[in-house]
mmCIF file of C-alpha atoms and ligand atoms in Angstrom:
data_model
loop_
_atom_site.group_PDB
_atom_site.id
_atom_site.type_symbol
_atom_site.label_atom_id
_atom_site.label_comp_id
_atom_site.label_asym_id
_atom_site.label_seq_id
_atom_site.Cartn_x
_atom_site.Cartn_y
_atom_site.Cartn_z
ATOM 1 C CA ALA Z 221 0.032 -0.062 0.053
ATOM 2 C CA LEU Z 222 1.215 3.601 -0.597
ATOM 3 C CA LEU Z 223 2.146 5.426 2.591
ATOM 4 C CA PRO Z 224 1.681 9.165 3.177
ATOM 5 C CA ILE Z 225 5.059 10.857 3.273
ATOM 6 C CA LEU Z 226 5.401 13.587 5.971
ATOM 7 C CA GLU Z 227 6.537 17.016 4.541
ATOM 8 C CA PHE Z 228 8.587 19.870 5.996
ATOM 9 C CA PRO Z 229 7.938 21.602 8.454
ATOM 10 C CA ASP Z 230 5.965 18.634 10.072
ATOM 11 C CA PRO Z 231 7.799 18.229 13.452
ATOM 12 C CA ARG Z 232 7.445 14.497 13.392
ATOM 13 C CA LEU Z 233 10.237 14.606 10.778
ATOM 14 C CA ARG Z 234 12.466 15.717 13.714
ATOM 15 C CA THR Z 235 11.890 12.503 15.745
ATOM 16 C CA LYS Z 236 14.872 10.356 16.520
ATOM 17 C CA ALA Z 237 14.214 6.754 15.355
ATOM 18 C CA ALA Z 238 14.540 3.773 17.776
ATOM 19 C CA LEU Z 239 16.763 0.632 17.062
ATOM 20 C CA ILE Z 240 14.636 -2.330 15.787
ATOM 21 C CA ASP Z 241 14.695 -5.699 17.709
ATOM 22 C CA ALA Z 242 16.270 -8.123 15.362
ATOM 23 C CA ALA Z 243 13.471 -10.588 16.120
ATOM 24 C CA ASP Z 244 10.851 -8.205 14.795
ATOM 25 C CA VAL Z 245 12.713 -8.129 11.196
ATOM 26 C CA THR Z 246 11.229 -11.312 9.973
ATOM 27 C CA THR Z 247 7.718 -10.830 11.229
ATOM 28 C CA PRO Z 248 5.049 -10.694 8.395
ATOM 29 C CA ALA Z 249 4.129 -7.094 9.481
ATOM 30 C CA PHE Z 250 7.548 -5.807 9.194
ATOM 31 C CA GLN Z 251 8.108 -7.450 5.800
ATOM 32 C CA THR Z 252 4.771 -5.921 4.620
ATOM 33 C CA LEU Z 253 6.013 -2.481 5.826
ATOM 34 C CA ILE Z 254 9.296 -2.818 3.836
ATOM 35 C CA ASP Z 255 7.139 -3.823 0.816
ATOM 36 C CA ASP Z 256 4.907 -0.670 1.206
ATOM 37 C CA MET Z 257 7.959 1.594 1.590
ATOM 38 C CA PHE Z 258 9.481 0.275 -1.641
ATOM 39 C CA GLN Z 259 6.073 0.865 -3.349
ATOM 40 C CA THR Z 260 5.862 4.343 -1.791
ATOM 41 C CA MET Z 261 9.456 5.097 -2.969
ATOM 42 C CA TYR Z 262 9.118 3.944 -6.496
ATOM 43 C CA ASP Z 263 5.725 5.689 -6.883
ATOM 44 C CA ALA Z 264 7.103 9.160 -5.611
ATOM 45 C CA PRO Z 265 9.591 8.489 -7.485
ATOM 46 C CA GLY Z 266 12.572 8.518 -5.234
ATOM 47 C CA ILE Z 267 15.975 6.708 -4.946
ATOM 48 C CA GLY Z 268 15.527 6.230 -1.085
ATOM 49 C CA LEU Z 269 13.060 6.465 1.674
ATOM 50 C CA ALA Z 270 13.522 6.360 5.400
ATOM 51 C CA ALA Z 271 10.888 4.986 7.805
ATOM 52 C CA SER Z 272 10.854 8.478 9.596
ATOM 53 C CA GLN Z 273 9.362 9.867 6.433
ATOM 54 C CA VAL Z 274 6.227 7.816 6.654
ATOM 55 C CA ASP Z 275 5.904 8.374 10.451
ATOM 56 C CA VAL Z 276 7.390 5.148 11.537
ATOM 57 C CA HIS Z 277 10.102 5.946 13.921
ATOM 58 C CA LYS Z 278 12.199 2.893 13.611
ATOM 59 C CA ARG Z 279 15.819 2.708 12.372
ATOM 60 C CA PHE Z 280 15.549 1.446 8.863
ATOM 61 C CA MET Z 281 15.363 2.617 5.199
ATOM 62 C CA VAL Z 282 14.897 1.316 1.678
ATOM 63 C CA ILE Z 283 17.150 2.505 -1.327
ATOM 64 C CA ASP Z 284 17.454 1.780 -4.962
ATOM 65 C CA VAL Z 285 19.759 3.933 -6.934
ATOM 66 C CA SER Z 286 19.772 1.621 -9.992
ATOM 67 C CA GLU Z 287 18.724 3.021 -13.330
ATOM 68 C CA GLU Z 288 16.444 -0.064 -14.145
ATOM 69 C CA LYS Z 289 14.820 0.269 -10.651
ATOM 70 C CA ASP Z 290 15.799 -3.336 -9.992
ATOM 71 C CA THR Z 291 18.188 -3.083 -7.081
ATOM 72 C CA PRO Z 292 16.236 -2.770 -3.956
ATOM 73 C CA MET Z 293 18.312 -2.496 -0.748
ATOM 74 C CA VAL Z 294 17.044 -2.337 2.884
ATOM 75 C CA PHE Z 295 19.277 -1.136 5.709
ATOM 76 C CA ILE Z 296 18.124 -1.844 9.212
ATOM 77 C CA ASN Z 297 19.838 -0.440 12.239
ATOM 78 C CA PRO Z 298 22.526 1.042 9.948
ATOM 79 C CA GLU Z 299 25.766 2.364 11.400
ATOM 80 C CA ILE Z 300 28.478 4.189 9.307
ATOM 81 C CA VAL Z 301 31.860 2.703 10.741
ATOM 82 C CA ALA Z 302 34.178 4.478 8.261
ATOM 83 C CA ASN Z 303 34.028 7.381 6.071
ATOM 84 C CA GLU Z 304 36.628 9.532 3.890
ATOM 85 C CA GLY Z 305 36.860 12.137 1.301
ATOM 86 C CA GLY Z 306 34.082 14.599 0.370
ATOM 87 C CA GLN Z 307 31.776 14.966 -2.358
ATOM 88 C CA VAL Z 308 29.186 17.708 -3.459
ATOM 89 C CA TYR Z 309 25.740 16.314 -4.729
ATOM 90 C CA GLN Z 310 22.495 18.273 -5.678
ATOM 91 C CA GLU Z 311 20.156 16.638 -3.358
ATOM 92 C CA GLY Z 312 16.382 16.527 -3.238
ATOM 93 C CA CYS Z 313 13.982 15.184 -0.634
ATOM 94 C CA LEU Z 314 10.561 13.634 -0.920
ATOM 95 C CA SER Z 315 9.711 15.453 2.502
ATOM 96 C CA VAL Z 316 10.869 18.767 0.962
ATOM 97 C CA PRO Z 317 9.177 18.707 -2.440
ATOM 98 C CA GLY Z 318 10.572 20.942 -5.176
ATOM 99 C CA ILE Z 319 13.699 21.960 -3.425
ATOM 100 C CA PHE Z 320 17.197 21.067 -4.695
ATOM 101 C CA ALA Z 321 20.457 22.159 -3.095
ATOM 102 C CA ASP Z 322 24.222 21.162 -3.038
ATOM 103 C CA VAL Z 323 25.289 19.207 0.119
ATOM 104 C CA THR Z 324 28.749 18.187 0.869
ATOM 105 C CA ARG Z 325 28.969 14.680 2.352
ATOM 106 C CA ALA Z 326 31.636 11.804 2.681
ATOM 107 C CA ASN Z 327 32.655 10.346 -0.586
ATOM 108 C CA GLN Z 328 33.319 6.736 0.678
ATOM 109 C CA ILE Z 329 31.584 5.072 3.577
ATOM 110 C CA THR Z 330 31.571 1.700 5.166
ATOM 111 C CA VAL Z 331 28.086 0.898 6.707
ATOM 112 C CA ARG Z 332 27.151 -2.084 8.845
ATOM 113 C CA TYR Z 333 23.398 -3.069 8.946
ATOM 114 C CA LEU Z 334 20.994 -5.911 9.020
ATOM 115 C CA ASP Z 335 19.398 -6.787 5.728
ATOM 116 C CA ARG Z 336 15.606 -7.620 5.339
ATOM 117 C CA HIS Z 337 16.277 -11.212 6.470
ATOM 118 C CA GLY Z 338 17.911 -9.909 9.680
ATOM 119 C CA VAL Z 339 21.388 -10.942 8.488
ATOM 120 C CA ALA Z 340 24.352 -8.656 9.494
ATOM 121 C CA GLN Z 341 25.973 -6.926 6.292
ATOM 122 C CA GLU Z 342 28.823 -4.711 5.854
ATOM 123 C CA LEU Z 343 29.094 -2.408 2.709
ATOM 124 C CA THR Z 344 31.786 -0.066 1.499
ATOM 125 C CA THR Z 345 30.552 2.189 -1.206
ATOM 126 C CA ASP Z 346 30.831 5.634 -2.760
ATOM 127 C CA GLY Z 347 28.991 7.870 -5.247
ATOM 128 C CA VAL Z 348 25.371 8.284 -5.110
ATOM 129 C CA LEU Z 349 24.745 5.217 -2.958
ATOM 130 C CA ALA Z 350 26.951 6.678 -0.387
ATOM 131 C CA VAL Z 351 25.224 10.018 -0.652
ATOM 132 C CA CYS Z 352 21.775 8.316 -0.419
ATOM 133 C CA VAL Z 353 22.722 6.142 2.634
ATOM 134 C CA GLN Z 354 23.832 9.280 4.363
ATOM 135 C CA HIS Z 355 20.694 11.328 3.427
ATOM 136 C CA GLU Z 356 18.449 8.472 4.747
ATOM 137 C CA MET Z 357 20.469 7.932 7.990
ATOM 138 C CA ASP Z 358 20.026 11.658 8.595
ATOM 139 C CA HIS Z 359 16.196 11.221 8.426
ATOM 140 C CA LEU Z 360 16.483 8.477 11.187
ATOM 141 C CA ASP Z 361 18.120 11.137 13.394
ATOM 142 C CA GLY Z 362 15.575 13.819 12.416
ATOM 143 C CA LYS Z 363 17.879 15.788 10.287
ATOM 144 C CA LEU Z 364 16.910 17.110 6.861
ATOM 145 C CA PHE Z 365 19.324 18.067 3.942
ATOM 146 C CA ILE Z 366 18.215 21.661 4.151
ATOM 147 C CA ASP Z 367 19.670 21.878 7.746
ATOM 148 C CA TYR Z 368 23.123 21.938 6.028
ATOM 149 C CA LEU Z 369 22.203 25.217 4.065
ATOM 150 C CA SER Z 370 23.190 28.695 5.164
ATOM 151 C CA PRO Z 371 20.405 30.549 7.169
ATOM 152 C CA LEU Z 372 19.915 32.722 4.259
ATOM 153 C CA LYS Z 373 19.399 29.860 1.830
ATOM 154 C CA ARG Z 374 17.178 28.216 4.396
ATOM 155 C CA GLU Z 375 14.991 31.222 4.649
ATOM 156 C CA MET Z 376 14.682 31.251 0.767
ATOM 157 C CA VAL Z 377 13.536 27.623 1.027
ATOM 158 C CA ARG Z 378 10.988 28.512 3.607
ATOM 159 C CA LYS Z 379 9.481 31.198 1.567
ATOM 160 C CA LYS Z 380 9.493 29.130 -1.637
ATOM 161 C CA LEU Z 381 7.620 26.188 0.212
ATOM 162 C CA ALA Z 382 5.114 28.804 1.759
ATOM 163 C CA LYS Z 383 4.458 30.017 -1.811
ATOM 164 C CA GLN Z 384 4.053 26.440 -3.114
ATOM 165 C CA ARG Z 385 1.650 25.509 -0.351
ATOM 166 C CA LYS Z 386 -0.500 28.650 -0.906
ATOM 167 C CA HIS Z 387 -0.937 27.643 -4.667
ATOM 168 C CA VAL Z 388 -1.762 24.040 -3.782
ATOM 169 C CA ALA Z 389 -4.415 25.223 -1.277
HETATM 170 O O1 K1U X 114 13.711 12.115 0.725
HETATM 171 C C1 K1U X 114 14.331 10.997 0.420
HETATM 172 O O2 K1U X 114 15.045 10.258 1.263
HETATM 173 C C2 K1U X 114 14.345 10.520 -1.021
HETATM 174 C C3 K1U X 114 15.412 11.295 -1.897
HETATM 175 C C4 K1U X 114 16.745 10.509 -1.711
HETATM 176 C C5 K1U X 114 18.092 11.255 -2.091
HETATM 177 C C6 K1U X 114 18.005 12.002 -3.366
HETATM 178 C C7 K1U X 114 19.149 12.679 -3.912
HETATM 179 C C8 K1U X 114 20.231 12.632 -3.086
HETATM 180 C C9 K1U X 114 20.242 12.058 -1.807
HETATM 181 C C10 K1U X 114 19.128 11.360 -1.503
HETATM 182 C C11 K1U X 114 15.031 11.312 -3.260
HETATM 183 O O3 K1U X 114 15.014 10.270 -3.917
HETATM 184 S S1 K1U X 114 14.482 12.779 -3.918
HETATM 185 C C12 K1U X 114 14.203 12.438 -5.629
HETATM 186 C C13 K1U X 114 15.393 12.003 -6.547
HETATM 187 O O4 K1U X 114 16.412 12.474 -6.164
HETATM 188 C C14 K1U X 114 15.335 11.229 -7.674
HETATM 189 C C15 K1U X 114 14.024 10.908 -8.230
HETATM 190 C C16 K1U X 114 13.956 10.111 -9.152
HETATM 191 C C17 K1U X 114 15.048 9.747 -9.935
HETATM 192 C C18 K1U X 114 16.384 10.118 -9.499
HETATM 193 C C19 K1U X 114 16.503 10.880 -8.385
HETATM 194 ZN ZN1 ZN X 115 14.926 12.895 2.211
#
């Protein structure tokens, strides 16, 4: 099922998500939630979606950065254990629609997590997958990519979003 995505400035987006009990990962309810998040992400469309964005405050996210949309990845209780370098990438966010801005993040990261079967994994990656993992993990800590912008730029974003909301209304 499609899940409603919370949008800035909804305060629920600022919630710090809780660790998931490994025993819960293989339950039918949690597996259905993972499938609903993939459906919601592909429908948006997006290349990632954190549970926080659908008002589920548990530490997991779904990602698919492939062109063919055939490489689904689930990161449960993710932890970045190493990072190096820096890269600038123009990010967007399904919770801040219509806003795009350059954000600098680590270029290469090593992330430890549980996959959708509850099996511990370790992945070292760079490029857009590294950017997306960092962007989604920020969501789990209540952080949004616009938090990295200068106050001036963030004010411009606020005004642009207010204007968009008025038109929609
Ligand atoms: O809000 C989110 O977490 C989804 C976000 C993930 C993300 C995008 C860019 C850099 C880092 C993280 C998005 O997917 S926004 C939409 C988007 O970027 C996109 C949509 C369709 C095709 C390709 C990209
Ligand atoms: Zn986002």
